[in-house]
XYZ file of C-alpha atoms in Angstrom:
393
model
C -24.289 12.251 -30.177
C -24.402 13.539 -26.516
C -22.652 16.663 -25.410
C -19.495 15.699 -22.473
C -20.251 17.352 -19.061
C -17.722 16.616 -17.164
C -18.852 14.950 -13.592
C -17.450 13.679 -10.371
C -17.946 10.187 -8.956
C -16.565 8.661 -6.081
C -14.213 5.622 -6.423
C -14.417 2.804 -4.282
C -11.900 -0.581 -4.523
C -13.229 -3.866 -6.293
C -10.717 -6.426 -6.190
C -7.739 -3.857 -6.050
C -9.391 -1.650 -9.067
C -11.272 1.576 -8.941
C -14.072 2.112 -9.711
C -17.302 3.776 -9.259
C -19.759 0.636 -8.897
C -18.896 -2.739 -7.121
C -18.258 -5.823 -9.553
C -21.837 -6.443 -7.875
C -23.516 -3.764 -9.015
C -22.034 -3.744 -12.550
C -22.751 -7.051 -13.083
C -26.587 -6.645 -12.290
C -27.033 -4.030 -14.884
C -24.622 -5.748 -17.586
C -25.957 -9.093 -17.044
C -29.275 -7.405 -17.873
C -28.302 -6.572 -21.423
C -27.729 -10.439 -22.743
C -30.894 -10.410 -24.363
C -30.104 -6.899 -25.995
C -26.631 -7.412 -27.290
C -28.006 -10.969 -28.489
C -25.750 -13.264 -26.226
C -26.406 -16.942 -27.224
C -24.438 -18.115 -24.379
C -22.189 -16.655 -21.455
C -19.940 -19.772 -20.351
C -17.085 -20.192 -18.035
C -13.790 -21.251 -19.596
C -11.688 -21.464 -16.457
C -11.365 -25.150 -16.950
C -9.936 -25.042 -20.132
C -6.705 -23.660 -18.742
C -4.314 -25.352 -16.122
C -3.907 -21.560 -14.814
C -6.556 -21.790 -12.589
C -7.656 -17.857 -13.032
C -11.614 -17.665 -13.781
C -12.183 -16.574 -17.225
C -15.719 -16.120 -18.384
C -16.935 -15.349 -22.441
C -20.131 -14.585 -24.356
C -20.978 -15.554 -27.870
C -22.752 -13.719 -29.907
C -22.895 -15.626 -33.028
C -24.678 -13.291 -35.535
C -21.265 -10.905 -35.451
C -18.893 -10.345 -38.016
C -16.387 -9.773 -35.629
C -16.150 -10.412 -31.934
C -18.068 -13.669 -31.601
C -16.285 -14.671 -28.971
C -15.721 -11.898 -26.016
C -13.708 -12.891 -22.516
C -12.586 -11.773 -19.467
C -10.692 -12.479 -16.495
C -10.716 -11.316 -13.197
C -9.423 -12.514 -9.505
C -12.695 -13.544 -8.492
C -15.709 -15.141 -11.080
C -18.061 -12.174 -10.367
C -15.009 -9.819 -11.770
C -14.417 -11.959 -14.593
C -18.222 -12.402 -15.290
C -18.256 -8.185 -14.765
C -15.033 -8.355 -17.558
C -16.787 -10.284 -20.245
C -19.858 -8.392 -20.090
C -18.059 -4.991 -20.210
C -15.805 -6.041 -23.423
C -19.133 -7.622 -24.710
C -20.891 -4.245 -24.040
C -17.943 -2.142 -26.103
C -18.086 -4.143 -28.905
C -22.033 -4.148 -29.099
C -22.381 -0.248 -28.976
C -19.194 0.169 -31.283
C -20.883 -1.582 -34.246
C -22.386 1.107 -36.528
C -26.732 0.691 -36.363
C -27.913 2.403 -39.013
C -27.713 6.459 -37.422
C -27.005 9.080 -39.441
C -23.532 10.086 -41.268
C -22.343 13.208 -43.150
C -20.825 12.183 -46.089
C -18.648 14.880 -47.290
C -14.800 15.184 -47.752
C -12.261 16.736 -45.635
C -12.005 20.035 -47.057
C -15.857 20.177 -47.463
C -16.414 19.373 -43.793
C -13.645 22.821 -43.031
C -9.641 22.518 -41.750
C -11.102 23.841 -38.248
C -14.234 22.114 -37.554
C -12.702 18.466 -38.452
C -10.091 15.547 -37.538
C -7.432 16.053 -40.578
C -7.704 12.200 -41.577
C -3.823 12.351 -41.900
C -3.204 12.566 -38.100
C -4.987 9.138 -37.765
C -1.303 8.036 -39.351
C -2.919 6.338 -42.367
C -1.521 3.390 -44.522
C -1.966 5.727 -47.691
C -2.799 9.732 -48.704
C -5.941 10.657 -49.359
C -7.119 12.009 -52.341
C -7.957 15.486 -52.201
C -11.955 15.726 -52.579
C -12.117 12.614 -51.269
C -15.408 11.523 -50.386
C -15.447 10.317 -46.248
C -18.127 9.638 -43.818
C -18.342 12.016 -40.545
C -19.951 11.881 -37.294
C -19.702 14.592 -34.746
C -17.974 14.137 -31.407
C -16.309 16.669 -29.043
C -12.574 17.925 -28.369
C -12.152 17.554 -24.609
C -9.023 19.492 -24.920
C -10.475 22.431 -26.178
C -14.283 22.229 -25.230
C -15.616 22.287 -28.943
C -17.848 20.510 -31.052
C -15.849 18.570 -33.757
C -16.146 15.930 -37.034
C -14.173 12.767 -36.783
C -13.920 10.487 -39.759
C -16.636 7.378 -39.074
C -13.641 5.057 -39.890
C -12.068 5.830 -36.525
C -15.416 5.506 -34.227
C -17.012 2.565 -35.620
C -15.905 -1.194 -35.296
C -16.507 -2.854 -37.883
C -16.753 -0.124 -40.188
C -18.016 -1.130 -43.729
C -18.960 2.032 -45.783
C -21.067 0.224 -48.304
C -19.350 1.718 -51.660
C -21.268 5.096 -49.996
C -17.287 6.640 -49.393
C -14.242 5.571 -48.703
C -12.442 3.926 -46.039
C -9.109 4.831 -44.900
C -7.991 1.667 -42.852
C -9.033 -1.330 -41.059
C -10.963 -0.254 -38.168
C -10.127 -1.005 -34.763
C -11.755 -1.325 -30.970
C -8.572 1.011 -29.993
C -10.015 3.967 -27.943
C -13.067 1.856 -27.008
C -13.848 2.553 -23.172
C -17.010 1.161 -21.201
C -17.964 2.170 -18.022
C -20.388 3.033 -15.060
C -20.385 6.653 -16.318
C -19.398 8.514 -19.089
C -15.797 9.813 -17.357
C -14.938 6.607 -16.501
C -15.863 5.068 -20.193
C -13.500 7.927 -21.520
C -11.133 7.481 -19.043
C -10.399 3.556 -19.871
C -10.664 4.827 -23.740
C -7.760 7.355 -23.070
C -5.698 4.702 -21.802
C -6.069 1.902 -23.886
C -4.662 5.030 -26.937
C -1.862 5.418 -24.498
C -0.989 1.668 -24.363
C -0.861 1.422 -27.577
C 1.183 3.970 -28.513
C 3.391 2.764 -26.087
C 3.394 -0.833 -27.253
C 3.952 1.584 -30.844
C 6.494 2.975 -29.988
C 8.256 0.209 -28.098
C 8.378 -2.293 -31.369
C 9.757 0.822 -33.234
C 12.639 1.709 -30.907
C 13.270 -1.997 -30.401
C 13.022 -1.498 -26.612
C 10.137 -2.243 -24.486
C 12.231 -0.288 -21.681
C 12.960 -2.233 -18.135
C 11.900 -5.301 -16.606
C 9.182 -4.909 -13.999
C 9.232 -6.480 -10.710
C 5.530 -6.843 -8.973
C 5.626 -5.829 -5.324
C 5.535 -8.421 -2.699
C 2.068 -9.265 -1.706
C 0.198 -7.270 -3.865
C -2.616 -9.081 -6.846
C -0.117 -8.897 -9.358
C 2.881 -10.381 -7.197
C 0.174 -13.351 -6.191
C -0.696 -14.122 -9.918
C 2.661 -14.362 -10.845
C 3.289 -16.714 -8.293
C 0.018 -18.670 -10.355
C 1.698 -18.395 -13.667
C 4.783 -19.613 -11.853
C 3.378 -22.926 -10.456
C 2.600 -23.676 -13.348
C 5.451 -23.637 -14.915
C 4.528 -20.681 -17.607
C 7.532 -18.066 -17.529
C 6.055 -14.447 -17.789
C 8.597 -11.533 -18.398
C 6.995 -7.987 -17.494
C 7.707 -4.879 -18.096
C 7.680 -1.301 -17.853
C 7.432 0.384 -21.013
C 9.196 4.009 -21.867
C 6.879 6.443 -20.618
C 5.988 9.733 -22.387
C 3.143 11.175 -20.475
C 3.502 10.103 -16.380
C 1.010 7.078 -16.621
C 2.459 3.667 -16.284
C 1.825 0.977 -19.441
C 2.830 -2.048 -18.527
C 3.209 -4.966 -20.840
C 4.147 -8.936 -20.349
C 4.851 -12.042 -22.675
C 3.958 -15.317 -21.166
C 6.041 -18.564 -22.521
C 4.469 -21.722 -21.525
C 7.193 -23.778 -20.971
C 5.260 -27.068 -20.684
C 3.021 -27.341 -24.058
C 5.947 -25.260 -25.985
C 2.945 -24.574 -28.256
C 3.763 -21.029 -30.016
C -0.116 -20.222 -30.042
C 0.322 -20.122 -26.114
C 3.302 -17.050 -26.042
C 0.872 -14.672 -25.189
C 1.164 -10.649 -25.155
C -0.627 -8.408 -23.264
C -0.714 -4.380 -21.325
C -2.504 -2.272 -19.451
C -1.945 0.968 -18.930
C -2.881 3.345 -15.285
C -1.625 5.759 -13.082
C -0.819 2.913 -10.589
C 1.058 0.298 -11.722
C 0.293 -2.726 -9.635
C -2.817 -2.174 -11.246
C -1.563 -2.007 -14.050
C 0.743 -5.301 -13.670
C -2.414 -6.952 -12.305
C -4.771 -6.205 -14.844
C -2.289 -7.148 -17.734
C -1.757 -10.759 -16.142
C -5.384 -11.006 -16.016
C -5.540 -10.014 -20.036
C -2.733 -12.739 -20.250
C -4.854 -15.270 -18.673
C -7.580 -14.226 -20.564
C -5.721 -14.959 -23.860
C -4.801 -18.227 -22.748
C -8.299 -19.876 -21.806
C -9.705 -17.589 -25.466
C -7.019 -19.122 -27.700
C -7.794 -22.884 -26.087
C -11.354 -22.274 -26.473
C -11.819 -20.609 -29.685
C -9.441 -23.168 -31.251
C -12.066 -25.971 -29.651
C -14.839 -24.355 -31.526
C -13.560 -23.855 -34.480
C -12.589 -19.729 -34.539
C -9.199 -19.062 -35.633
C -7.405 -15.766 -35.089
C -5.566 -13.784 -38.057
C -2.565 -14.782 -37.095
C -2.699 -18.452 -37.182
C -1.079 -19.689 -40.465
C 1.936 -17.249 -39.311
C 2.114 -19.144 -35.900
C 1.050 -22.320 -37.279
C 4.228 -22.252 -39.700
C 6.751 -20.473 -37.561
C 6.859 -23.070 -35.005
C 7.570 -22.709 -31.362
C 11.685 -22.130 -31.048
C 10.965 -19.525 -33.969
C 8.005 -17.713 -32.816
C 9.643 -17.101 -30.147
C 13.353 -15.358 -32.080
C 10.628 -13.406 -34.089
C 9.389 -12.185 -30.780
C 12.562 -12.081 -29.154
C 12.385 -8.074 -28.082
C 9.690 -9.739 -25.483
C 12.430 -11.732 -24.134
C 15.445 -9.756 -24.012
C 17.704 -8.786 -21.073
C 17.320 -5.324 -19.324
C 17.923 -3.790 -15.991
C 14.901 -4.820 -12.854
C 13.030 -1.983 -11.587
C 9.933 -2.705 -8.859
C 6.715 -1.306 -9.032
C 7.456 0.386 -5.572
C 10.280 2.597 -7.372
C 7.816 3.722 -9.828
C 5.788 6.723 -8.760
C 2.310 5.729 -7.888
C -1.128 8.217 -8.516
C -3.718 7.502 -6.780
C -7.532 9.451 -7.848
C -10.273 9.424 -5.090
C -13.172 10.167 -7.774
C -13.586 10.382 -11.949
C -12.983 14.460 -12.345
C -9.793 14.454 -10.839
C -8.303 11.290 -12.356
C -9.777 12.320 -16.206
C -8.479 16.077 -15.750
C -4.920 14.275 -15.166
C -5.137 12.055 -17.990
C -6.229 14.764 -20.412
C -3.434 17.078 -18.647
C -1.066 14.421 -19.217
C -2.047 14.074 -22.630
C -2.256 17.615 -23.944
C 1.336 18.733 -24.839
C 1.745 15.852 -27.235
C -1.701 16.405 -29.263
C -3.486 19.272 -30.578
C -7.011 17.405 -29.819
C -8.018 14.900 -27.675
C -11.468 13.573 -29.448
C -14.475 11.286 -27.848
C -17.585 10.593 -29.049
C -20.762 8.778 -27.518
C -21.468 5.461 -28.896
C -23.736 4.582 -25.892
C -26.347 1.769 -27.245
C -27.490 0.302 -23.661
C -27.789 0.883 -19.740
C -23.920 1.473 -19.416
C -21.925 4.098 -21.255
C -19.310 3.839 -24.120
C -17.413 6.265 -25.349
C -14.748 6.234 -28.599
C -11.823 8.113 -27.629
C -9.388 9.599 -31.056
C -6.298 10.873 -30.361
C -4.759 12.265 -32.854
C -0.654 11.636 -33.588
C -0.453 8.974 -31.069
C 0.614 5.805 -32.817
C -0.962 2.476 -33.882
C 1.436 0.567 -35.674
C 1.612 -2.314 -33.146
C -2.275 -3.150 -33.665
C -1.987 -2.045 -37.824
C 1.495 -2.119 -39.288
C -0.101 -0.691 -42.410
C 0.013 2.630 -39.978
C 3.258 3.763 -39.282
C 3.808 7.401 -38.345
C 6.548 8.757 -40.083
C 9.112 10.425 -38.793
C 9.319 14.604 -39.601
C 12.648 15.824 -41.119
C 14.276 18.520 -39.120
């Protein structure tokens, strides 16, 4: 896997995001790669939601996971530029056949490797225990380093060859035009979810967010709105000085419980963020219609299916509950003119809660991926198997 270098690219605005390409450009070198990742079709889905917002997806039919890949975006060249990058995460994430140490932890040495029991794991291991390895790098530190295979590849199968410590995960996953910007995105997808973590342990998702007037997120809003689907955002407790925001949308009409939707997003400005996590929610709502069409049902649908609406919601009622307004424009705002400056604040922002911040290159195609490990930050929300436990003083 590829040494980091750490490099600066200019940002420029697409559709009130930063980043280092247009949606144009991006979108001529993913759309390139159908043939590569084996994309059987790349469809529009707009239509299969009254919201209006385009929402593109590709199939890829011959995976075990991730079939079905979408995304949204204000305009259909952003949400064609969406689907493609998801589609692109998930392609290099798979494992292809490279090599892996197989070794276990003590083998591998206490200083040159991820202890597998920051990853908060759903049981101990086994002392000896036999675990596949694949180098990566500690951006913290500048040093080469061994992460456990579980924790970069998605799926992860380990054949019977060692053992796996948990259900793998796309958390960490980050695409991009360049490297910084595919570790960037993977650094703040960790964040959100230890924030989302967090959040379902404390029982408080924090205050209720408030888009400002005339910005992307305040206008899609006003979509959701017309439409008579109630979305209740939010601003989430905040450890590290980057915004996660996080929304539920209720649709009031179909009272189906398959259609209360969750979704964040997590960046250092958070009308982006509040824009990009009503895109995700609009995103979820064309996916669920469609997949159900065609016959692909999520793991949780016998839970939803048998809860029913009115109590889907009461299980889900922290999503719902009453807390004090605050507006994006009260909430600090960062803005980052190129990659260097906006990665050195994330992994300054990061640092005094971790002792490593981990990435390694799973780039497969024209555009970068990277898998970004954090150890200590929390996971429960995406695997309740994985709850960190608290230390006794």
């Amino acid at each position: 896997m590829n040494q980091f270098k750490l490099s600066r690219h200019e940002y420029s605005t697409t559709s009130g995001v930063p980043r280092t390409r247009t949606a144009e450009e991006t979108y001529e070198t993913a759309g390139a790669l159908a043939g590569e990742m084996a994309i059987a079709d790349f469809l529009e889905i707009t239509g299969k939601d009254r919201l209006g917002i385009p929402v593109w997806c590709t199939i890829r039919p011959r995976e075990k996971l991730g079939k079905v890949t979408a995304g949204a975006g204000t305009t259909a060249l952003d949400a064609r530029c969406a689907a493609m990058m998801g589609t692109v995460e998930r392609f290099s994430a798979t494992y292809c056949g490279g090599s892996m140490d197989i070794a276990s932890y003590e083998e591998v040495g206490l200083t040159r490797a991820v202890d597998p029991e920051e990853l908060i794991l759903p049981r101990k291991p086994e002392i000896g225990e036999k675990l596949h390895w694949v180098p990566g790098q500690d951006i913290l530190h500048d040093e080469r380093v061994y992460i456990p295979a579980n924790a970069i590849y998605h799926p992860y199968d380990p054949l019977g060859m060692a053992n796996q410590l948990f259900r793998s995960d796309p958390n960490g996953l980050g695409a991009g035009s360049t490297p910084e910007e595919a570790i960037i995105h993977g650094i703040y997808e960790v964040i959100e979810r230890d924030a989302l973590s967090r959040a379902e342990k404390n029982q408080s998702l924090g205050r209720r967010l408030v888009p400002e007037s005339g910005t992307p997120a305040d206008k899609l809003m006003e979509t959701f709105a017309a439409e008579n689907i109630d979305v209740t955002m939010w601003i989430l407790d905040d450890l590290y000085g980057i915004p996660t925001v996080a929304a539920v949308a209720d649709d009031t009409i179909t009272r189906d419980p398959f259609m209360i939707m969750m979704a964040a997003s997590t960046h250092p400005n958070p009308d982006v963020a509040a824009a990009c996590t009503l895109l995700k929610l609009a995103r979820n709502r064309a996916l669920q219609i469609f997949t159900k069409e065609i016959g692909i049902h999520a793991g949780r649908s016998a839970m939803v299916e048998k809860a029913g609406y009115e109590r889907y919601k009461r299980i889900n009622r922290l999503w719902f509950a009453d807390a004090p307004e605050i507006s994006c424009e009260e909430i600090p705002t960062t803005n980052h003119e190129a990659t260097d400056e906006e990665l050195t604040a994330a992994i300054a922002a990061v640092a005094p809660h971790t002792d490593r911040i981990c990435i390694a290159d799973l780039t497969r195609t024209a555009l970068p991926v990277w898998r970004v490990v954090i150890p200590g930050f929390e996971v429960s929300y995406i695997d309740p198997s994985r709850v960190k436990k608290r230390r006794l003083s």
